[in-house]
Amino acid sequence: MKNKDHITIAHGSGGVLSRELLDEYVFAAFSNPYIDQKHDGAVVPVDGQLVISTDSFVIDPIFFKGGDIGELSVNGTVNDVAMCGGIPAYLSLSFIIEEGLALADLKKIICSIRKAAERAGVQIVTGDTKVVEKGKGDKIFINTTGVGTLHLKADIRLQRVRPGDRIVINAPVAAHGMAIMSQREGLTFESDIVSDTQNLNKMVEVMLDRFGEEIHLLRDATRGGLAGVLNEVAEDRNIGIHINEEAVPIDSQVAAACELLGIDPLYVANEGVFMAVVSESVAKEVVELLRKEFHQTESGVIGECTESHTGKVVLNSHLGGKRFIYPQIGEQLPRIC
Amino acid sequence: MKYLSEYRNKEATLSYLEAIAGKATSTWRIMEVCGGQTHGLVKNGIIDLLPDTVQMIHGPGCPVCVTPTSLIDKAVELLEGGVIVCSFGDMVRVPGSEKSLLEAKSSGGDLRILYSPMEAVTIARENPEKEVVFFAVGFETTAPANALSVLHAEKAGIYNYSLLVSHVLVPPAMEAILDDEHCMVDAFLGAGHVCAIMGTHQYHPIAQRYKVPVVITGFEPLDLAEGIYRAVSQLEEGRYEVENQYARVVREEGNLQAQAVIEQIFETGEREWRGIGSIPGSGYRMKGSYDRFNAEKKFGIQQRKVVTETRCIAGDILKGIKKPSECEHFRRECSPLNPLGAPMVSSEGACAAYYHYKSESNQA
């Protein structure tokens, strides 16, 4: 291993190599008036109520079909700000790098971060880089904190969810989790499944522009999948949620992979799927907006909030039978045969 | 995924369900043998759509559920002794007498969750300084792949690989259930995947001796509805035959190549079933000529006294005497995260199926 090709402890020492790494890789990629100050923090202008969210990204593998840890670290945090009704503007970016990471890989990750930030319309304004000894990390961990301002028409609160509200989702479920699983060590099935990672803030901003207070709640269906967020809402609001199995979009290849591995797609992680609880009166228009203006062609109304079955999520099977969707317990384990 | 959407067809499934209601004039209890069928029934809400005259009893066909505690203890012992233990996912959360494999992993054991024993052979090749054991659990369905992994390892000269075997066989279990004095089973839905390997001929003697219809059935809603319809038809008409609903996969003679591989490595012998007890000739063990690939022989693991679970009523559940919702611990002390017994752990276990999918109104 040549030191000039890989991250060494010296890159995190604060000395010459640290400086070189920052100049060549970080500052060169993210030039803007705030980060160019090369200070310990950033002074940025804001107008309105602040929305802040932070998230850490530890995914393995760091490169996967449809994205990488860099893109994920931008989209994940941007989406969390958006789900609060915020318009994300700035991001902090912290790396914890394991000694031995190829500099070429770091460059690829930083390039993805830059592109994802451009797509989402956010600026990287401050950050940090630490290097840990081999074996003390797993290639690279990334933390991002997103700062934005609250959309003027946003009133996104759990308390606003009420019986009769419709549940809208924007895209097919389970693609991200299955893309990762199909690539993970030990699983050798081949597939063309790609992660669905995408920034959701632009969609949310236009939804709020157009429908304002008719949007009652937004949640992105990341870990725990769609079943996870639906259960959170049903439990926390003490309301029933009824979902139509046939209305939940899923790519046929993703469905086949889930079938093969014995995994329920409703519990699989997504990185570009959100659930909106909206007034019945605007539900169809929200779907139209997502389909026509944001190419979310599989977007649809998948269910509604009810007075019955409080605290529970009920799935109407395609045969007309009913079953409960419970929160995930432990991690999903593949079945035997 | 041809053959999947066709067998989820709503209209066809519902018309079979309607026909069942029209056909059944008295009350019939039908046991689906395989845990995969239990899940198909519960997940699709089919049980709710059956007439009151047809009751489904959930059988012992979950290999994880019937794996005895003592064998899990052996796997845990190997894991804690520095062996790389490889297992199917379902198995790792099942409680042993002290801990599960997953708990032993948390304290530093090298546990790998795999989909195929062939991956375990690869791990053995890549880690020549370590011993690698595959926890070979399952019915006849998984036996050929497990046997093949041994043949593969032998051919490649990989001797740090071995199997911890807990294979169980379906026909002896069905006979044990029929011999039980509390048995309430009028007909069986035979396990489709098991029959794909072993064929249907093993079931003719059972059908004749016990005068019980056996319909070899698949796992999709239409399969299940048709299987139940055929079983009810036989019962109403006083027939007791072996029928093959799953003919798109199952042949009378089964998969002869797979059977040959099984015979090369395994022989039948007595096996302990969790919750049911020892059944003669109900499992596979490795032939003496393959001792060097037999983890029990290789590591000299002693047969331990089995710790019986006092609170879990797995035996009654697996024999179909009680439904999960009739257990006083169900959904109270016993849940998939904190299971008192195996039927709550495995995705194919009847208790887990009820826990995850059964709607409250129908749990009585």
XYZ file of C-alpha atoms in Angstrom:
701
model
C 0.000 0.000 0.000
C 1.525 3.270 -1.084
C 0.845 6.095 1.294
C 0.264 8.558 -1.469
C -2.694 6.533 -2.677
C -4.374 5.899 0.647
C -5.509 7.706 3.748
C -2.981 7.458 6.581
C -3.111 8.532 10.205
C -1.019 11.540 9.174
C -3.917 12.827 7.088
C -5.791 13.397 10.306
C -2.879 14.800 12.321
C -3.569 18.444 11.614
C -0.223 18.801 9.888
C 0.844 19.305 6.307
C -0.932 16.224 4.966
C -4.196 17.251 6.635
C -3.971 20.644 5.033
C -3.207 19.136 1.627
C -6.117 16.746 1.919
C -8.516 19.541 2.773
C -7.247 21.863 0.043
C -7.114 19.300 -2.736
C -10.190 17.286 -1.923
C -12.607 19.282 0.200
C -12.142 22.989 -0.410
C -11.600 22.432 -4.127
C -14.918 20.603 -4.407
C -17.147 22.861 -2.352
C -16.112 26.417 -3.055
C -18.643 28.986 -1.792
C -18.347 32.269 0.158
C -18.863 30.489 3.503
C -16.561 27.490 3.294
C -13.909 29.564 1.478
C -13.284 31.340 4.792
C -11.615 28.077 5.914
C -12.679 28.856 9.453
C -13.815 26.516 12.221
C -17.447 27.274 11.487
C -19.617 29.227 9.096
C -21.502 32.478 9.414
C -24.562 32.243 7.174
C -27.609 34.434 6.553
C -31.084 33.002 7.278
C -34.546 34.425 7.084
C -37.334 32.864 9.126
C -37.647 29.945 11.529
C -34.719 27.523 11.516
C -35.144 23.828 10.750
C -32.188 21.644 11.751
C -31.562 17.929 11.335
C -28.509 15.720 11.702
C -27.745 12.204 10.566
C -24.792 9.798 10.436
C -24.139 7.437 7.543
C -22.352 4.139 8.115
C -23.530 2.101 5.144
C -21.739 -0.995 3.887
C -20.961 -1.247 0.974
C -19.966 2.404 0.518
C -20.567 2.145 -3.231
C -23.760 0.464 -4.388
C -25.952 0.327 -7.456
C -27.711 3.648 -7.800
C -25.534 5.634 -5.417
C -22.888 5.774 -2.725
C -22.430 6.866 0.875
C -21.682 10.421 -0.253
C -24.914 10.929 -2.140
C -26.817 9.265 0.688
C -25.299 11.583 3.282
C -26.629 14.631 1.435
C -30.045 13.261 0.466
C -30.702 11.714 3.869
C -30.233 14.936 5.798
C -31.802 17.187 3.170
C -34.858 14.921 3.220
C -35.106 15.033 7.002
C -35.156 18.843 6.896
C -37.781 18.711 4.138
C -39.978 16.312 6.138
C -40.200 19.004 8.843
C -41.510 21.440 6.240
C -38.099 23.085 5.921
C -36.328 24.378 2.834
C -32.761 23.147 3.337
C -30.020 25.669 2.543
C -26.785 24.630 4.264
C -25.025 21.431 5.237
C -22.134 20.625 7.519
C -20.031 17.646 6.468
C -17.891 15.478 8.751
C -15.823 12.491 7.749
C -14.506 9.763 10.025
C -12.144 7.871 7.769
C -10.511 4.536 8.492
C -6.820 4.437 7.729
C -6.244 2.707 4.401
C -9.196 4.152 2.448
C -8.123 4.743 -1.152
C -7.854 8.448 -1.930
C -9.528 7.676 -5.253
C -12.554 6.384 -3.342
C -12.612 9.498 -1.183
C -12.504 11.606 -4.321
C -15.445 9.690 -5.811
C -17.447 10.134 -2.616
C -16.717 13.866 -2.454
C -17.695 14.210 -6.106
C -21.046 12.510 -5.342
C -21.573 14.821 -2.388
C -20.960 17.867 -4.588
C -23.393 16.671 -7.251
C -26.061 15.702 -4.724
C -25.726 19.076 -2.987
C -26.118 20.848 -6.319
C -29.247 18.852 -7.124
C -30.737 19.604 -3.739
C -29.706 23.263 -3.911
C -27.742 23.238 -0.635
C -24.271 24.525 0.168
C -21.647 22.703 2.210
C -20.500 25.431 4.589
C -18.422 23.747 7.286
C -17.040 20.357 8.178
C -14.461 18.166 9.853
C -12.190 15.276 8.970
C -10.878 12.654 11.384
C -8.796 9.574 10.633
C -8.981 6.470 12.838
C -6.620 3.499 12.907
C -7.250 0.486 10.718
C -9.913 -1.674 12.347
C -11.347 1.201 14.408
C -13.841 2.189 11.715
C -15.279 0.781 8.502
C -13.752 2.627 5.516
C -15.683 5.859 5.977
C -18.447 7.235 8.171
C -20.099 10.543 7.308
C -22.138 12.893 9.449
C -24.081 15.763 7.962
C -26.191 18.419 9.643
C -28.708 20.285 7.558
C -29.982 23.786 8.233
C -32.938 25.345 6.482
C -35.833 27.688 6.989
C -39.410 26.697 7.548
C -41.673 27.001 4.503
C -44.064 29.874 5.182
C -47.129 27.756 4.449
C -45.936 24.678 6.332
C -47.829 23.383 9.335
C -46.506 19.865 9.609
C -47.451 18.269 12.905
C -48.587 14.888 14.138
C -51.579 16.520 15.836
C -52.913 17.605 12.447
C -53.410 14.004 11.280
C -57.116 13.148 11.487
C -59.540 10.458 10.371
C -60.348 10.721 6.666
C -56.870 11.982 5.733
C -55.298 10.192 2.798
C -51.867 8.559 2.725
C -49.867 9.426 -0.394
C -46.503 7.954 -1.337
C -44.261 9.189 -4.125
C -42.360 6.131 -5.365
C -42.115 2.313 -5.265
C -40.948 0.781 -2.005
C -37.986 -1.379 -0.977
C -35.551 -0.573 -3.809
C -32.742 0.826 -1.632
C -32.670 -1.964 0.912
C -32.783 -4.677 -1.724
C -30.055 -2.984 -3.802
C -27.813 -3.004 -0.727
C -28.736 -6.543 0.241
C -28.107 -7.899 -3.262
C -24.581 -6.515 -3.107
C -23.635 -7.380 0.431
C -21.030 -9.980 1.106
C -22.449 -13.463 1.187
C -25.420 -12.752 -1.036
C -24.610 -13.653 -4.555
C -27.804 -13.209 -6.491
C -27.461 -10.924 -9.481
C -29.934 -8.145 -10.037
C -30.341 -4.784 -11.711
C -32.022 -3.307 -8.657
C -30.757 0.205 -7.997
C -31.118 2.302 -4.873
C -33.880 4.893 -4.982
C -31.791 7.545 -3.210
C -32.983 11.009 -4.213
C -33.538 14.409 -2.681
C -37.161 15.073 -1.801
C -36.907 18.728 -0.810
C -37.878 20.180 -4.194
C -41.051 18.061 -4.322
C -41.959 19.020 -0.790
C -41.363 22.698 -1.446
C -43.721 22.729 -4.435
C -46.302 20.626 -2.558
C -46.277 23.189 0.238
C -46.400 26.116 -2.216
C -49.437 24.587 -3.847
C -51.318 22.915 -0.995
C -49.931 24.579 2.149
C -51.803 23.543 5.266
C -53.600 20.707 3.492
C -50.328 18.792 3.925
C -50.634 17.541 7.495
C -47.617 15.318 7.962
C -44.541 14.186 6.041
C -42.262 11.266 6.874
C -39.550 9.634 4.817
C -39.691 5.856 4.954
C -36.033 5.067 5.624
C -35.034 2.416 8.175
C -37.973 0.252 9.168
C -39.536 0.932 5.768
C -43.066 2.048 5.038
C -44.395 -0.225 7.803
C -42.182 1.623 10.289
C -43.416 5.148 9.524
C -47.045 4.087 9.254
C -46.865 2.473 12.671
C -45.154 5.496 14.217
C -47.965 7.728 13.026
C -50.752 5.306 14.005
C -49.306 4.783 17.483
C -48.215 8.328 18.271
C -51.449 9.898 17.015
C -53.575 7.003 18.272
C -55.374 6.714 14.979
C -56.075 3.789 12.623
C -54.383 3.559 9.233
C -55.817 1.340 6.508
C -53.604 0.473 3.547
C -54.612 -1.237 0.311
C -52.028 -3.848 -0.567
C -52.660 -3.478 -4.287
C -52.102 0.286 -4.177
C -48.578 0.092 -2.722
C -46.214 0.381 -5.686
C -43.268 -2.009 -5.933
C -40.938 -2.759 -8.826
C -41.401 -6.317 -10.082
C -37.708 -7.136 -9.756
C -37.609 -5.796 -6.206
C -40.705 -7.841 -5.386
C -39.038 -10.946 -6.821
C -35.879 -10.379 -4.753
C -37.960 -9.939 -1.593
C -39.838 -13.115 -2.444
C -36.619 -15.021 -2.982
C -35.069 -13.880 0.278
C -38.242 -14.185 2.331
C -38.333 -10.510 3.222
C -41.411 -8.308 3.509
C -40.915 -5.235 1.268
C -42.965 -3.053 3.604
C -40.142 -3.286 6.147
C -37.274 -2.669 3.744
C -35.404 0.656 3.906
C -35.985 3.350 1.303
C -33.908 6.462 0.616
C -36.201 8.313 -1.757
C -39.689 7.455 -0.582
C -41.838 9.673 1.587
C -45.308 9.372 2.959
C -47.556 12.424 3.040
C -50.699 12.563 5.139
C -52.942 15.034 3.336
C -56.541 16.253 3.323
C -58.820 14.053 1.269
C -59.705 17.058 -0.900
C -56.184 17.449 -2.290
C -54.935 13.844 -2.316
C -55.457 13.263 -6.022
C -53.951 16.620 -6.955
C -50.864 15.880 -4.855
C -50.416 12.630 -6.758
C -50.864 14.414 -10.083
C -48.272 17.001 -9.104
C -45.737 14.358 -8.129
C -46.362 12.379 -11.293
C -46.351 15.219 -13.787
C -43.823 17.661 -12.410
C -41.401 15.327 -10.639
C -41.619 12.127 -12.709
C -42.796 10.141 -9.683
C -44.835 7.994 -12.037
C -45.711 5.364 -9.437
C -46.974 7.917 -6.934
C -50.398 7.145 -5.543
C -52.907 7.194 -2.693
C -52.255 3.994 -0.752
C -54.674 4.306 2.128
C -56.379 6.490 4.700
C -56.595 7.345 8.373
C -59.572 5.932 10.253
C -61.347 6.144 13.576
C -61.390 2.358 13.818
C -58.352 0.245 14.795
C -56.725 3.092 16.714
C -52.974 2.758 17.033
C -52.882 0.050 14.372
C -51.975 -0.280 10.715
C -54.320 -2.596 8.824
C -53.522 -3.963 5.389
C -56.367 -5.021 3.111
C -54.994 -7.968 1.170
C -55.711 -8.195 -2.527
C -58.114 -11.046 -1.773
C -60.129 -8.931 0.618
C -58.677 -10.408 3.817
C -57.222 -8.116 6.458
C -54.026 -8.283 8.444
C -52.174 -6.029 10.809
C -48.842 -4.526 9.892
C -46.786 -4.432 13.062
C -43.602 -2.462 13.662
C -40.503 -4.434 12.789
C -39.068 -6.519 15.578
C -35.300 -6.923 15.591
C -33.758 -7.051 12.142
C -35.413 -8.894 9.276
C -33.869 -12.322 8.987
C -33.921 -14.343 5.819
C -35.962 -17.521 6.066
C -34.823 -21.065 5.658
C -36.560 -22.406 2.554
C -41.534 -14.544 -11.697
C -43.856 -16.353 -14.051
C -46.066 -18.688 -12.006
C -46.343 -16.188 -9.195
C -48.839 -13.596 -10.375
C -51.024 -16.308 -11.940
C -51.307 -18.057 -8.613
C -52.227 -14.856 -6.821
C -55.174 -14.277 -9.115
C -57.971 -12.818 -7.064
C -61.002 -14.037 -9.013
C -59.755 -17.608 -9.337
C -58.866 -17.772 -5.626
C -62.201 -16.342 -4.538
C -64.140 -18.747 -6.752
C -62.362 -21.688 -5.081
C -63.166 -20.219 -1.665
C -66.802 -19.949 -2.694
C -66.772 -23.530 -3.957
C -65.333 -24.696 -0.620
C -68.240 -23.051 1.207
C -70.692 -24.768 -1.110
C -69.017 -28.149 -0.772
C -68.476 -28.436 2.988
C -71.571 -29.838 4.675
C -69.959 -30.819 7.963
C -67.017 -29.453 9.928
C -63.588 -30.473 8.677
C -60.187 -29.851 10.214
C -57.371 -29.652 7.723
C -53.714 -29.442 8.719
C -51.298 -27.599 6.457
C -48.035 -29.395 7.093
C -45.612 -26.704 6.004
C -44.893 -23.416 7.766
C -44.677 -21.691 4.403
C -48.304 -22.636 3.833
C -49.249 -21.299 7.274
C -47.739 -17.965 6.301
C -49.476 -17.951 2.938
C -52.831 -18.589 4.620
C -52.427 -15.981 7.308
C -50.627 -13.314 5.268
C -53.280 -13.310 2.558
C -56.118 -13.385 5.027
C -57.413 -16.679 3.578
C -58.283 -18.118 6.989
C -60.760 -15.260 7.464
C -62.324 -16.029 4.102
C -62.936 -19.735 4.754
C -66.416 -20.884 5.842
C -66.879 -21.789 9.533
C -67.111 -25.431 8.495
C -63.456 -25.536 7.454
C -60.817 -25.071 10.145
C -57.131 -24.957 9.435
C -54.712 -26.544 11.904
C -51.128 -25.374 11.657
C -48.721 -28.280 11.437
C -45.134 -28.961 12.470
C -43.594 -27.954 9.143
C -41.237 -25.347 10.448
C -37.756 -26.871 10.714
C -36.537 -24.130 13.020
C -39.439 -24.685 15.395
C -38.732 -28.382 15.826
C -34.942 -28.108 16.243
C -34.264 -29.205 19.817
C -32.731 -26.866 22.380
C -29.810 -29.240 22.893
C -28.688 -28.788 19.298
C -28.816 -24.998 19.529
C -26.696 -25.307 22.669
C -24.190 -27.318 20.647
C -24.024 -24.642 17.963
C -23.579 -21.949 20.627
C -20.810 -24.029 22.222
C -18.999 -24.271 18.882
C -19.407 -20.544 18.262
C -18.010 -19.679 21.682
C -15.139 -22.108 21.109
C -13.875 -20.050 18.174
C -15.524 -21.940 15.329
C -17.073 -19.958 12.470
C -20.718 -21.041 12.630
C -22.843 -20.528 9.514
C -26.623 -20.653 9.662
C -29.811 -19.784 7.874
C -31.300 -16.562 9.230
C -34.335 -18.008 11.027
C -32.233 -20.136 13.313
C -30.092 -17.468 14.918
C -32.693 -15.958 17.224
C -34.123 -19.208 18.577
C -33.355 -19.416 22.292
C -31.083 -22.227 23.472
C -31.122 -23.208 27.124
C -28.931 -20.215 27.972
C -28.677 -18.088 24.864
C -29.386 -17.887 21.147
C -26.749 -17.856 18.426
C -27.395 -14.152 17.933
C -26.677 -13.495 21.606
C -23.495 -15.561 21.367
C -22.500 -13.461 18.360
C -22.922 -10.261 20.381
C -20.343 -11.573 22.833
C -17.804 -11.975 20.038
C -18.650 -15.210 18.182
C -18.083 -15.350 14.426
C -21.586 -16.143 13.193
C -22.424 -15.852 9.496
C -25.984 -15.756 8.186
C -26.080 -17.432 4.783
C -28.533 -18.457 2.117
C -26.628 -21.489 0.909
C -24.245 -24.021 2.484
C -22.029 -23.595 -0.574
C -21.145 -20.152 0.763
C -19.966 -21.839 3.957
C -17.598 -24.028 1.938
C -16.165 -20.874 0.372
C -15.689 -19.368 3.838
C -13.870 -22.560 4.887
C -11.572 -22.323 1.873
C -10.798 -18.680 2.617
C -10.140 -19.341 6.310
C -7.968 -22.487 6.317
C -6.748 -21.797 9.861
C -10.324 -21.824 11.222
C -12.957 -24.520 11.555
C -16.232 -23.745 9.747
C -19.504 -25.436 10.690
C -22.772 -25.145 8.787
C -25.862 -25.599 10.931
C -27.758 -27.967 8.613
C -31.342 -27.474 9.687
C -34.345 -28.277 7.578
C -36.714 -30.814 6.127
C -35.977 -32.933 3.069
C -35.998 -29.690 1.058
C -32.627 -28.386 2.213
C -30.933 -31.780 2.565
C -29.656 -32.054 -1.041
C -27.860 -28.689 -0.899
C -26.340 -29.549 2.474
C -25.209 -32.946 1.194
C -23.802 -31.360 -1.939
C -21.728 -28.938 0.127
C -20.021 -31.893 1.803
C -19.326 -33.575 -1.542
C -17.974 -30.307 -2.849
C -15.718 -29.798 0.180
C -14.455 -33.378 -0.082
C -13.644 -33.001 -3.760
C -11.781 -29.741 -3.124
C -9.949 -31.177 -0.113
C -11.479 -28.652 2.288
C -11.411 -30.517 5.590
C -11.985 -27.609 7.953
C -15.659 -27.735 6.941
C -18.357 -29.780 8.660
C -22.105 -29.979 9.195
C -24.037 -29.841 12.450
C -27.025 -31.845 11.266
C -30.627 -31.442 12.381
C -32.573 -32.725 9.421
C -36.121 -33.868 10.005
C -38.491 -35.793 7.742
C -42.130 -35.059 7.078
C -43.866 -38.473 6.732
C -42.852 -39.791 10.205
C -44.035 -36.522 11.748
C -47.428 -36.864 10.066
C -47.702 -40.405 11.405
C -46.771 -39.229 14.905
C -49.509 -36.611 14.740
C -52.074 -39.158 13.532
C -51.053 -41.571 16.289
C -51.573 -38.934 18.990
C -54.717 -39.626 20.989
C -55.701 -35.939 20.796
C -55.341 -35.843 17.026
C -58.113 -33.882 15.332
C -56.791 -33.850 11.787
C -59.251 -34.925 9.057
C -56.992 -34.179 6.085
C -53.519 -32.840 5.230
C -52.218 -30.275 2.815
C -48.887 -31.953 1.990
C -45.718 -29.835 1.880
C -45.108 -28.847 -1.731
C -41.377 -28.155 -1.582
C -40.587 -31.309 0.369
C -42.454 -33.368 -2.237
C -40.587 -31.634 -5.054
C -37.496 -33.429 -3.717
C -38.956 -36.671 -2.350
C -41.979 -37.208 -4.594
C -45.491 -38.130 -3.567
C -45.195 -41.911 -3.268
C -44.264 -41.790 0.436
C -47.743 -40.523 1.270
C -49.865 -43.287 -0.236
C -49.345 -45.676 2.716
C -50.244 -42.895 5.171
C -53.434 -41.989 3.292
C -54.485 -45.621 3.133
C -53.563 -46.716 6.668
C -55.091 -43.717 8.438
C -57.876 -43.146 5.887
C -56.841 -39.517 5.561
C -56.758 -37.413 2.382
C -53.364 -35.849 1.533
C -53.301 -33.054 -1.042
C -49.787 -31.970 -1.962
C -50.183 -28.192 -2.129
C -48.213 -25.093 -3.121
C -47.860 -21.808 -1.289
C -49.657 -19.100 -3.223
C -53.266 -18.086 -2.478
C -54.690 -19.977 -5.460
C -52.639 -23.077 -4.574
C -53.898 -23.014 -1.011
C -57.530 -22.411 -1.943
C -57.442 -25.222 -4.510
C -55.662 -27.563 -2.086
C -58.281 -26.964 0.583
C -61.059 -27.427 -1.979
C -59.635 -30.765 -3.069
C -59.230 -31.926 0.544
C -62.818 -30.942 1.397
C -64.075 -32.697 -1.753
C -62.340 -35.938 -0.737
C -63.730 -35.702 2.785
C -67.257 -35.027 1.564
C -67.030 -37.894 -0.901
C -65.488 -40.301 1.590
C -62.254 -40.663 -0.366
C -58.758 -40.732 1.099
C -56.210 -40.421 -1.639
C -52.974 -38.627 -2.382
C -53.629 -35.787 -4.819
C -51.067 -33.452 -6.318
C -52.282 -29.865 -6.538
C -48.676 -28.638 -6.993
C -48.066 -30.611 -10.197
C -46.222 -27.723 -11.821
C -43.371 -28.442 -9.412
C -43.937 -31.896 -7.898
C -43.602 -35.213 -9.727
C -44.649 -38.622 -8.380
C -41.062 -39.845 -8.185
C -39.619 -36.504 -7.004
C -36.152 -35.304 -7.930
C -34.118 -38.502 -8.300
C -30.799 -36.705 -8.631
C -31.364 -34.839 -5.374
C -32.432 -38.062 -3.660
C -29.211 -39.764 -4.813
C -27.103 -36.977 -3.286
C -29.010 -37.275 -0.009
C -28.505 -41.044 0.083
C -24.789 -40.671 -0.480
C -24.294 -38.585 2.667
C -27.236 -39.240 4.972
C -29.077 -42.179 6.529
C -32.334 -42.067 8.449
C -32.336 -42.334 12.204
C -34.182 -41.346 15.356
C -34.514 -37.594 15.841
C -35.782 -35.455 18.656
C -38.470 -32.915 17.717
C -38.787 -29.898 19.942
C -42.139 -30.026 21.656
C -43.037 -33.440 20.244
C -40.286 -35.735 21.466
C -38.206 -38.459 19.840
C -39.609 -40.057 16.695
C -37.915 -43.181 15.262
C -36.661 -42.847 11.688
C -37.732 -39.194 11.567
C -34.451 -37.519 10.695
C -31.229 -37.711 8.761
C -27.823 -38.255 10.297
C -24.512 -38.379 8.451
C -23.194 -41.751 7.365
C -20.123 -43.042 9.204
C -18.012 -42.705 6.083
C -18.384 -38.925 6.323
C -17.361 -38.593 9.983
C -14.667 -36.063 9.133
C -17.420 -33.703 7.922
C -19.698 -34.414 10.876
C -19.345 -31.641 13.464
C -20.731 -33.801 16.286
C -18.031 -36.419 15.700
C -15.300 -33.951 14.842
C -15.686 -31.855 17.984
C -16.783 -34.711 20.230
C -19.864 -32.835 21.372
C -21.633 -34.707 24.140
C -25.380 -35.264 24.051
C -26.745 -33.089 26.803
C -29.818 -33.356 28.870
C -32.532 -31.416 27.126
C -33.935 -28.501 28.997
C -37.680 -28.605 28.588
C -39.482 -25.300 28.250
C -42.094 -25.095 30.913
C -44.029 -22.136 29.599
C -43.981 -22.619 25.799
C -46.726 -24.932 24.555
C -44.833 -25.629 21.296
C -45.875 -29.292 21.341
C -49.579 -28.501 21.371
C -49.080 -25.824 18.722
C -47.062 -28.073 16.410
C -49.499 -30.938 16.766
C -52.389 -28.580 16.092
C -54.036 -29.204 19.463
C -53.978 -25.481 20.310
C -53.901 -22.310 18.256
C -51.268 -19.669 19.070
C -53.958 -17.286 20.283
C -55.105 -19.933 22.785
C -51.739 -19.768 24.570
C -51.873 -17.590 27.683
C -48.432 -16.133 26.927
C -49.179 -15.173 23.331
C -48.621 -11.450 22.740
C -48.030 -11.043 26.480
C -44.689 -12.400 27.693
C -44.072 -14.029 24.326
C -43.291 -11.966 21.230
C -40.818 -12.287 18.354
C -38.354 -10.032 20.188
C -38.664 -12.001 23.401
C -39.769 -15.475 22.333
C -40.503 -18.170 24.901
C -40.201 -20.810 22.202
C -39.265 -21.417 18.605
C -42.724 -21.116 16.951
C -42.581 -17.408 17.807
C -39.145 -16.923 16.253
C -39.107 -18.464 12.845
C -40.835 -16.686 9.986
C -42.540 -20.020 9.362
C -43.605 -20.594 12.937
C -47.342 -20.583 13.569
C -47.042 -18.177 16.524
C -44.954 -15.675 14.556
C -47.404 -15.906 11.650
C -50.287 -15.125 14.001
C -48.327 -12.369 15.688
C -47.394 -10.595 12.464
C -50.421 -11.077 10.330
C -53.541 -12.196 12.093
C -56.058 -9.442 12.651
C -57.422 -9.100 16.168
C -61.052 -9.686 15.321
C -60.201 -13.152 14.083
C -57.862 -14.309 16.773
C -60.331 -16.154 18.864
